[in-house]
Amino acid sequence: MTKKIAILPGDGIGPEIIHESLKVLSCLRDTHGVSLTWEVAPFGGAGYDAAKTPLPPDTLALCEQADAILLGAVGGPQYDTLPRELRPERGLLGLRASLDLFSNLRPAILFPQLASASSLKPDLVSGLDIMIVRELTGGIYFGQPRGIDQTDSGERRGYNTLVYTESEIQRIAISAFETAMRRQRRLCSVDKANVLEVSELWREIFVDTGKQYPDVELSHMYVDNASMQLVRAPKQFDVIATTNMFGDILSDTAAMLTGSIGMLPSASLNATGQGLYEPIHGSAPDIAGQGIANPLATLLSVAMMFRHSLDDNESAERIETAVSRVLDGGLRTADIAEGGASVSTQTMGDAVVRELAQL
Ligand code: IPM
Ligand code: MG
């Protein structure tokens, strides 16, 4: 059956890196006979420019019908002064909520070819391979009530609500345990159960769910300690499961440990296996349009897409092997060049496609 992909280039460097991923899709289709179609749609700031909303209804409809969605990045300074509900970030939150993409997988892998790019000592990070499973459609990002209003004394007051239901916790717990089963079977649930009732419930449900997974070693850690452990001894972790906001914060730390945020992909999945795939890095407006962005995080997101939503491990492995060979060959974009010679976005993309065509 032909798989259908919605392509959302977005803003900043998004269009440049997505351009390279389309070459990869074309190569898989034309050289390897993978049955694929795709359609490009405006989203984020580009959605606002095209249709005065970051998530235009036609874009949402396209995403709903697609087997998978590939996103570049959203956001840029020109949109920061828009009313909150029109900002690019709102489009992303709206898409996550509309498609119920509750399980966000964010790997932090140190590529051996880039071992010296980390800001930590090589022995602390060599071989690092962590998977963060972040709850993505609940918690304080979406809890009600929220807002800014006035107290009786006329002072302004801002508030958000950190809320999780049992079923929301249970489904992310299952996703995390399943992820751990496919890896080293060690799961660390990160919470703030020493202070927050919602974390108490979170912990209780992780313990309960764990009874169905006797082969997975479950541990618990408070988020403040987890942030410290991530920079002290990151290799102690296999899978980390946590809430929406804690996951937002810890996943940036974990990504930076690898010294190569331009290399890291992510997947956001719903219960049907449909997923949104995007690089972990942002829209990098400071380098947009210069043709120097690293396309590899996006290409590796395409690999994740084949594995998790398109049921095609072979294509996933081909892409990952092609990327690895290009790194072995010494090609580097500026962000991973460590002061040495660097190549353009396009040269890097073309090199991956050349390897891919031969695999
Ligand atoms: C991320 C981003 C988003 C988030 C923003 C852009 C809304 O930081 O995907 O980590 O906070 O979830
Ligand atoms: Mg973030």
mmCIF file of N, CA and C and ligand atoms in Angstrom, residues 89 92-93 96 106 134 141 248, ligand 1:
data_model
loop_
_atom_site.group_PDB
_atom_site.id
_atom_site.type_symbol
_atom_site.label_atom_id
_atom_site.label_comp_id
_atom_site.label_asym_id
_atom_site.label_seq_id
_atom_site.Cartn_x
_atom_site.Cartn_y
_atom_site.Cartn_z
ATOM 1 N N GLU A 89 4.425 28.363 17.757
ATOM 2 C CA GLU A 89 4.455 27.317 18.788
ATOM 3 C C GLU A 89 3.050 26.777 19.056
ATOM 4 N N LEU A 92 2.145 24.072 16.711
ATOM 5 C CA LEU A 92 2.745 22.787 17.077
ATOM 6 C C LEU A 92 1.954 22.123 18.203
ATOM 7 N N LEU A 93 1.603 22.924 19.220
ATOM 8 C CA LEU A 93 0.824 22.367 20.333
ATOM 9 C C LEU A 93 -0.543 21.905 19.835
ATOM 10 N N ARG A 96 -0.120 18.570 17.966
ATOM 11 C CA ARG A 96 0.064 17.479 18.932
ATOM 12 C C ARG A 96 -1.266 17.090 19.558
ATOM 13 N N ARG A 106 12.541 10.932 22.371
ATOM 14 C CA ARG A 106 13.680 11.810 22.079
ATOM 15 C C ARG A 106 14.983 11.107 22.437
ATOM 16 N N ARG A 134 8.780 11.393 26.632
ATOM 17 C CA ARG A 134 8.145 12.573 27.214
ATOM 18 C C ARG A 134 6.647 12.549 26.927
ATOM 19 N N TYR A 141 1.223 21.971 30.192
ATOM 20 C CA TYR A 141 1.097 22.604 28.876
ATOM 21 C C TYR A 141 -0.368 22.775 28.471
ATOM 22 N N ASP A 248 10.461 18.425 28.457
ATOM 23 C CA ASP A 248 10.927 19.526 27.611
ATOM 24 C C ASP A 248 12.316 19.956 28.063
HETATM 25 C C1 IPM B 1 9.930 21.291 22.080
HETATM 26 C C2 IPM B 1 9.720 22.775 22.033
HETATM 27 C C3 IPM B 1 8.234 23.043 22.149
HETATM 28 C C4 IPM B 1 7.789 22.539 23.501
HETATM 29 C C5 IPM B 1 7.807 24.505 21.938
HETATM 30 C C6 IPM B 1 8.311 25.049 20.616
HETATM 31 C C7 IPM B 1 6.323 24.670 22.049
HETATM 32 O O1 IPM B 1 10.464 23.416 23.020
HETATM 33 O O2 IPM B 1 9.368 20.588 21.221
HETATM 34 O O3 IPM B 1 10.650 20.840 22.971
HETATM 35 O O4 IPM B 1 7.935 23.231 24.520
HETATM 36 O O5 IPM B 1 7.264 21.421 23.558
#
